Amino acid sequence: MLLPLMLLSAAGFTVLTTEFILVGLLPSLARDLNVSVSQAGLLVTLFAFAVAASGPFLTAYFSRFERKRLFIIVLLLFAASNLLAAMAPNLGVMALARLIPALGVPVFWALASETAVDLAGQERAGRAISVISFGVICATVIGVPTGTLIADAFGWRAAFVALAIASVLKATLLFVFLPDSRTAQPQSKLSEQFRVLRDPRVGGHVLLSVILFTGMFTAYTYLADMFERLAGFKGSLVGWALMAFGAVGLVGNTLGGRIVDRNPLAASLIFSVPMALGLVLVVPAVSSLPLFAVTLALWGITQAALFPVSHVRVMKSAPQAPAFAASLNISGANLGIGVGAIVGGRVIDAVGVSGLGYAAAGIVAVSVLLGFVLMSVGTRIEPEAQAAVAAEPEQTVDCVS
């Protein structure tokens, strides 16, 4: 079981690095393409909105395909799009280069998550997702900072060339070592997968992901800019600071994976509250390097924990269609990422970078309130949902590998 999970985690590292790499490249990319940082931040919004709009439909359609071949095709598309990004002469071509991989992210992430849970079993879903999420955390620990360091040494275009090479290498590894995973049971029809949208709990959990990720990425999208303009970091120091921020996320990923299986909604609240605190303190703490480091560590740990926690939380809200539920979470999270990039850009234009932490914390606080609402109404909805499942047993779909 471990080898397939690690292979998918390694591939996920490249997939998520492609999505998040702009966090470290925005200042240099904006200067080279002669646009503002907030305008360049719209590339993050485009990517996220494309994922949000296409995720459930593409995942529902491609869930019938053999996993290994599908994952390899996605990685090769990422290689081609990253090469296009490396050659982009303007913001328009860069937008096209970002749109292509955006269509592949939800397909890869949702089906890889379902495969992981199927291999590990529902009772260990959190730990299985945390193994896959390890690739996400490594994208922030290694991928984004390394891209920033490459950009500082050779230019931001070289970072996309490196990503293209990594995509081809990961596709090769999957081709050689990942076993075939052809589904043994027929997949549910599209209409049956969309039935999960009738459950108000699913809608509530997806909305929670939208708000939570909006808050997270209101600040995180512009983290490199915060390091430059608030903390006064220059050149390669920004890359090393991003690496340190991601490194503490390894702790959060482990904690989130261990806690979420007990109570997914409670785990979301457990990490959201201290993350809001860290976001509030980040600007006041900037004058003291030790305090600034502690505040960033609190932010980094809790943010990383919320990736697997949010994913498992939504998947467990619709156990009859886990891959589709995973795609809903991916869409919701990316909708939040896109809105967060817009909100963060507007905050920068209105009050400056110093306002990002406060704005992000306010949005996270709204997600905490929604979490308490979901927790209070969950017990009342549960009997009705169980009765509906009992009345329609033929619509239940098993996980597939």
JSON list of N, CA, C and O in Angstrom, two decimals, residues 6-39:
[
{"chain": "A", "resi": 6, "resn": "MET", "atom": "N", "xyz": [3.09, 6.73, -1.93]},
{"chain": "A", "resi": 6, "resn": "MET", "atom": "CA", "xyz": [4.26, 7.61, -2.05]},
{"chain": "A", "resi": 6, "resn": "MET", "atom": "C", "xyz": [4.45, 8.09, -3.48]},
{"chain": "A", "resi": 6, "resn": "MET", "atom": "O", "xyz": [4.85, 9.24, -3.71]},
{"chain": "A", "resi": 7, "resn": "LEU", "atom": "N", "xyz": [4.18, 7.21, -4.44]},
{"chain": "A", "resi": 7, "resn": "LEU", "atom": "CA", "xyz": [4.28, 7.62, -5.84]},
{"chain": "A", "resi": 7, "resn": "LEU", "atom": "C", "xyz": [3.27, 8.72, -6.17]},
{"chain": "A", "resi": 7, "resn": "LEU", "atom": "O", "xyz": [3.60, 9.70, -6.85]},
{"chain": "A", "resi": 8, "resn": "LEU", "atom": "N", "xyz": [2.05, 8.55, -5.68]},
{"chain": "A", "resi": 8, "resn": "LEU", "atom": "CA", "xyz": [1.03, 9.57, -5.90]},
{"chain": "A", "resi": 8, "resn": "LEU", "atom": "C", "xyz": [1.38, 10.87, -5.17]},
{"chain": "A", "resi": 8, "resn": "LEU", "atom": "O", "xyz": [1.13, 11.97, -5.67]},
{"chain": "A", "resi": 9, "resn": "SER", "atom": "N", "xyz": [1.98, 10.74, -3.99]},
{"chain": "A", "resi": 9, "resn": "SER", "atom": "CA", "xyz": [2.40, 11.92, -3.26]},
{"chain": "A", "resi": 9, "resn": "SER", "atom": "C", "xyz": [3.49, 12.68, -4.02]},
{"chain": "A", "resi": 9, "resn": "SER", "atom": "O", "xyz": [3.47, 13.91, -4.10]},
{"chain": "A", "resi": 10, "resn": "ALA", "atom": "N", "xyz": [4.43, 11.92, -4.60]},
{"chain": "A", "resi": 10, "resn": "ALA", "atom": "CA", "xyz": [5.51, 12.55, -5.39]},
{"chain": "A", "resi": 10, "resn": "ALA", "atom": "C", "xyz": [4.94, 13.26, -6.61]},
{"chain": "A", "resi": 10, "resn": "ALA", "atom": "O", "xyz": [5.36, 14.37, -6.96]},
{"chain": "A", "resi": 11, "resn": "ALA", "atom": "N", "xyz": [3.98, 12.63, -7.28]},
{"chain": "A", "resi": 11, "resn": "ALA", "atom": "CA", "xyz": [3.34, 13.27, -8.43]},
{"chain": "A", "resi": 11, "resn": "ALA", "atom": "C", "xyz": [2.54, 14.49, -7.97]},
{"chain": "A", "resi": 11, "resn": "ALA", "atom": "O", "xyz": [2.54, 15.54, -8.64]},
{"chain": "A", "resi": 12, "resn": "GLY", "atom": "N", "xyz": [1.86, 14.36, -6.83]},
{"chain": "A", "resi": 12, "resn": "GLY", "atom": "CA", "xyz": [1.10, 15.48, -6.29]},
{"chain": "A", "resi": 12, "resn": "GLY", "atom": "C", "xyz": [1.97, 16.67, -5.96]},
{"chain": "A", "resi": 12, "resn": "GLY", "atom": "O", "xyz": [1.54, 17.83, -6.07]},
{"chain": "A", "resi": 13, "resn": "PHE", "atom": "N", "xyz": [3.21, 16.40, -5.55]},
{"chain": "A", "resi": 13, "resn": "PHE", "atom": "CA", "xyz": [4.17, 17.48, -5.29]},
{"chain": "A", "resi": 13, "resn": "PHE", "atom": "C", "xyz": [4.35, 18.36, -6.53]},
{"chain": "A", "resi": 13, "resn": "PHE", "atom": "O", "xyz": [4.30, 19.59, -6.45]},
{"chain": "A", "resi": 14, "resn": "THR", "atom": "N", "xyz": [4.53, 17.73, -7.68]},
{"chain": "A", "resi": 14, "resn": "THR", "atom": "CA", "xyz": [4.70, 18.49, -8.92]},
{"chain": "A", "resi": 14, "resn": "THR", "atom": "C", "xyz": [3.42, 19.20, -9.32]},
{"chain": "A", "resi": 14, "resn": "THR", "atom": "O", "xyz": [3.45, 20.35, -9.77]},
{"chain": "A", "resi": 15, "resn": "VAL", "atom": "N", "xyz": [2.30, 18.51, -9.17]},
{"chain": "A", "resi": 15, "resn": "VAL", "atom": "CA", "xyz": [1.01, 19.10, -9.54]},
{"chain": "A", "resi": 15, "resn": "VAL", "atom": "C", "xyz": [0.74, 20.35, -8.70]},
{"chain": "A", "resi": 15, "resn": "VAL", "atom": "O", "xyz": [0.37, 21.41, -9.23]},
{"chain": "A", "resi": 16, "resn": "LEU", "atom": "N", "xyz": [0.90, 20.25, -7.38]},
{"chain": "A", "resi": 16, "resn": "LEU", "atom": "CA", "xyz": [0.59, 21.38, -6.51]},
{"chain": "A", "resi": 16, "resn": "LEU", "atom": "C", "xyz": [1.67, 22.45, -6.56]},
{"chain": "A", "resi": 16, "resn": "LEU", "atom": "O", "xyz": [1.37, 23.63, -6.35]},
{"chain": "A", "resi": 17, "resn": "THR", "atom": "N", "xyz": [2.92, 22.08, -6.83]},
{"chain": "A", "resi": 17, "resn": "THR", "atom": "CA", "xyz": [3.95, 23.11, -7.03]},
{"chain": "A", "resi": 17, "resn": "THR", "atom": "C", "xyz": [3.60, 23.97, -8.23]},
{"chain": "A", "resi": 17, "resn": "THR", "atom": "O", "xyz": [3.78, 25.19, -8.22]},
{"chain": "A", "resi": 18, "resn": "THR", "atom": "N", "xyz": [3.09, 23.32, -9.29]},
{"chain": "A", "resi": 18, "resn": "THR", "atom": "CA", "xyz": [2.67, 24.08, -10.47]},
{"chain": "A", "resi": 18, "resn": "THR", "atom": "C", "xyz": [1.59, 25.08, -10.12]},
{"chain": "A", "resi": 18, "resn": "THR", "atom": "O", "xyz": [1.58, 26.21, -10.61]},
{"chain": "A", "resi": 19, "resn": "GLU", "atom": "N", "xyz": [0.67, 24.68, -9.24]},
{"chain": "A", "resi": 19, "resn": "GLU", "atom": "CA", "xyz": [-0.41, 25.60, -8.86]},
{"chain": "A", "resi": 19, "resn": "GLU", "atom": "C", "xyz": [0.11, 26.74, -8.00]},
{"chain": "A", "resi": 19, "resn": "GLU", "atom": "O", "xyz": [-0.25, 27.90, -8.20]},
{"chain": "A", "resi": 20, "resn": "PHE", "atom": "N", "xyz": [0.95, 26.43, -7.00]},
{"chain": "A", "resi": 20, "resn": "PHE", "atom": "CA", "xyz": [1.32, 27.42, -6.00]},
{"chain": "A", "resi": 20, "resn": "PHE", "atom": "C", "xyz": [2.60, 28.18, -6.29]},
{"chain": "A", "resi": 20, "resn": "PHE", "atom": "O", "xyz": [2.93, 29.12, -5.57]},
{"chain": "A", "resi": 21, "resn": "ILE", "atom": "N", "xyz": [3.34, 27.81, -7.34]},
{"chain": "A", "resi": 21, "resn": "ILE", "atom": "CA", "xyz": [4.65, 28.39, -7.54]},
{"chain": "A", "resi": 21, "resn": "ILE", "atom": "C", "xyz": [4.61, 29.90, -7.72]},
{"chain": "A", "resi": 21, "resn": "ILE", "atom": "O", "xyz": [5.56, 30.62, -7.40]},
{"chain": "A", "resi": 22, "resn": "LEU", "atom": "N", "xyz": [3.49, 30.43, -8.23]},
{"chain": "A", "resi": 22, "resn": "LEU", "atom": "CA", "xyz": [3.40, 31.87, -8.43]},
{"chain": "A", "resi": 22, "resn": "LEU", "atom": "C", "xyz": [3.49, 32.66, -7.13]},
{"chain": "A", "resi": 22, "resn": "LEU", "atom": "O", "xyz": [3.80, 33.85, -7.15]},
{"chain": "A", "resi": 23, "resn": "VAL", "atom": "N", "xyz": [3.21, 32.00, -5.98]},
{"chain": "A", "resi": 23, "resn": "VAL", "atom": "CA", "xyz": [3.31, 32.69, -4.70]},
{"chain": "A", "resi": 23, "resn": "VAL", "atom": "C", "xyz": [4.71, 33.27, -4.53]},
{"chain": "A", "resi": 23, "resn": "VAL", "atom": "O", "xyz": [4.86, 34.40, -4.04]},
{"chain": "A", "resi": 24, "resn": "GLY", "atom": "N", "xyz": [5.73, 32.53, -4.94]},
{"chain": "A", "resi": 24, "resn": "GLY", "atom": "CA", "xyz": [7.10, 33.01, -4.80]},
{"chain": "A", "resi": 24, "resn": "GLY", "atom": "C", "xyz": [7.62, 33.80, -5.99]},
{"chain": "A", "resi": 24, "resn": "GLY", "atom": "O", "xyz": [8.66, 34.45, -5.90]},
{"chain": "A", "resi": 25, "resn": "LEU", "atom": "N", "xyz": [6.90, 33.75, -7.11]},
{"chain": "A", "resi": 25, "resn": "LEU", "atom": "CA", "xyz": [7.38, 34.40, -8.33]},
{"chain": "A", "resi": 25, "resn": "LEU", "atom": "C", "xyz": [6.67, 35.70, -8.66]},
{"chain": "A", "resi": 25, "resn": "LEU", "atom": "O", "xyz": [7.09, 36.41, -9.58]},
{"chain": "A", "resi": 26, "resn": "LEU", "atom": "N", "xyz": [5.59, 36.02, -7.97]},
{"chain": "A", "resi": 26, "resn": "LEU", "atom": "CA", "xyz": [4.78, 37.18, -8.34]},
{"chain": "A", "resi": 26, "resn": "LEU", "atom": "C", "xyz": [5.58, 38.48, -8.47]},
{"chain": "A", "resi": 26, "resn": "LEU", "atom": "O", "xyz": [5.42, 39.19, -9.46]},
{"chain": "A", "resi": 27, "resn": "PRO", "atom": "N", "xyz": [6.44, 38.83, -7.50]},
{"chain": "A", "resi": 27, "resn": "PRO", "atom": "CA", "xyz": [7.15, 40.11, -7.64]},
{"chain": "A", "resi": 27, "resn": "PRO", "atom": "C", "xyz": [8.04, 40.17, -8.89]},
{"chain": "A", "resi": 27, "resn": "PRO", "atom": "O", "xyz": [7.98, 41.14, -9.66]},
{"chain": "A", "resi": 28, "resn": "SER", "atom": "N", "xyz": [8.84, 39.13, -9.14]},
{"chain": "A", "resi": 28, "resn": "SER", "atom": "CA", "xyz": [9.75, 39.15, -10.29]},
{"chain": "A", "resi": 28, "resn": "SER", "atom": "C", "xyz": [8.98, 39.01, -11.60]},
{"chain": "A", "resi": 28, "resn": "SER", "atom": "O", "xyz": [9.32, 39.66, -12.61]},
{"chain": "A", "resi": 29, "resn": "LEU", "atom": "N", "xyz": [7.94, 38.18, -11.62]},
{"chain": "A", "resi": 29, "resn": "LEU", "atom": "CA", "xyz": [7.13, 38.02, -12.83]},
{"chain": "A", "resi": 29, "resn": "LEU", "atom": "C", "xyz": [6.43, 39.33, -13.19]},
{"chain": "A", "resi": 29, "resn": "LEU", "atom": "O", "xyz": [6.37, 39.72, -14.36]},
{"chain": "A", "resi": 30, "resn": "ALA", "atom": "N", "xyz": [5.90, 39.99, -12.17]},
{"chain": "A", "resi": 30, "resn": "ALA", "atom": "CA", "xyz": [5.20, 41.27, -12.42]},
{"chain": "A", "resi": 30, "resn": "ALA", "atom": "C", "xyz": [6.16, 42.30, -12.99]},
{"chain": "A", "resi": 30, "resn": "ALA", "atom": "O", "xyz": [5.82, 43.04, -13.93]},
{"chain": "A", "resi": 31, "resn": "ARG", "atom": "N", "xyz": [7.37, 42.37, -12.46]},
{"chain": "A", "resi": 31, "resn": "ARG", "atom": "CA", "xyz": [8.35, 43.33, -12.98]},
{"chain": "A", "resi": 31, "resn": "ARG", "atom": "C", "xyz": [8.71, 43.02, -14.42]},
{"chain": "A", "resi": 31, "resn": "ARG", "atom": "O", "xyz": [8.81, 43.93, -15.27]},
{"chain": "A", "resi": 32, "resn": "ASP", "atom": "N", "xyz": [8.90, 41.76, -14.75]},
{"chain": "A", "resi": 32, "resn": "ASP", "atom": "CA", "xyz": [9.33, 41.38, -16.10]},
{"chain": "A", "resi": 32, "resn": "ASP", "atom": "C", "xyz": [8.22, 41.59, -17.13]},
{"chain": "A", "resi": 32, "resn": "ASP", "atom": "O", "xyz": [8.49, 41.97, -18.27]},
{"chain": "A", "resi": 33, "resn": "LEU", "atom": "N", "xyz": [6.98, 41.35, -16.76]},
{"chain": "A", "resi": 33, "resn": "LEU", "atom": "CA", "xyz": [5.86, 41.50, -17.69]},
{"chain": "A", "resi": 33, "resn": "LEU", "atom": "C", "xyz": [5.23, 42.89, -17.63]},
{"chain": "A", "resi": 33, "resn": "LEU", "atom": "O", "xyz": [4.21, 43.14, -18.28]},
{"chain": "A", "resi": 34, "resn": "ASN", "atom": "N", "xyz": [5.83, 43.78, -16.83]},
{"chain": "A", "resi": 34, "resn": "ASN", "atom": "CA", "xyz": [5.39, 45.17, -16.74]},
{"chain": "A", "resi": 34, "resn": "ASN", "atom": "C", "xyz": [3.93, 45.31, -16.28]},
{"chain": "A", "resi": 34, "resn": "ASN", "atom": "O", "xyz": [3.13, 46.04, -16.87]},
{"chain": "A", "resi": 35, "resn": "VAL", "atom": "N", "xyz": [3.59, 44.56, -15.23]},
{"chain": "A", "resi": 35, "resn": "VAL", "atom": "CA", "xyz": [2.27, 44.67, -14.61]},
{"chain": "A", "resi": 35, "resn": "VAL", "atom": "C", "xyz": [2.47, 44.82, -13.10]},
{"chain": "A", "resi": 35, "resn": "VAL", "atom": "O", "xyz": [3.56, 44.58, -12.58]},
{"chain": "A", "resi": 36, "resn": "SER", "atom": "N", "xyz": [1.41, 45.22, -12.40]},
{"chain": "A", "resi": 36, "resn": "SER", "atom": "CA", "xyz": [1.51, 45.33, -10.94]},
{"chain": "A", "resi": 36, "resn": "SER", "atom": "C", "xyz": [1.42, 43.95, -10.31]},
{"chain": "A", "resi": 36, "resn": "SER", "atom": "O", "xyz": [0.98, 42.98, -10.94]},
{"chain": "A", "resi": 37, "resn": "VAL", "atom": "N", "xyz": [1.82, 43.87, -9.04]},
{"chain": "A", "resi": 37, "resn": "VAL", "atom": "CA", "xyz": [1.74, 42.59, -8.32]},
{"chain": "A", "resi": 37, "resn": "VAL", "atom": "C", "xyz": [0.29, 42.14, -8.20]},
{"chain": "A", "resi": 37, "resn": "VAL", "atom": "O", "xyz": [-0.02, 40.95, -8.35]},
{"chain": "A", "resi": 38, "resn": "SER", "atom": "N", "xyz": [-0.61, 43.08, -7.95]},
{"chain": "A", "resi": 38, "resn": "SER", "atom": "CA", "xyz": [-2.02, 42.70, -7.83]},
{"chain": "A", "resi": 38, "resn": "SER", "atom": "C", "xyz": [-2.58, 42.22, -9.16]},
{"chain": "A", "resi": 38, "resn": "SER", "atom": "O", "xyz": [-3.42, 41.30, -9.20]},
{"chain": "A", "resi": 39, "resn": "GLN", "atom": "N", "xyz": [-2.11, 42.78, -10.28]},
{"chain": "A", "resi": 39, "resn": "GLN", "atom": "CA", "xyz": [-2.53, 42.29, -11.60]},
{"chain": "A", "resi": 39, "resn": "GLN", "atom": "C", "xyz": [-1.98, 40.89, -11.85]},
{"chain": "A", "resi": 39, "resn": "GLN", "atom": "O", "xyz": [-2.69, 40.01, -12.36]}
]
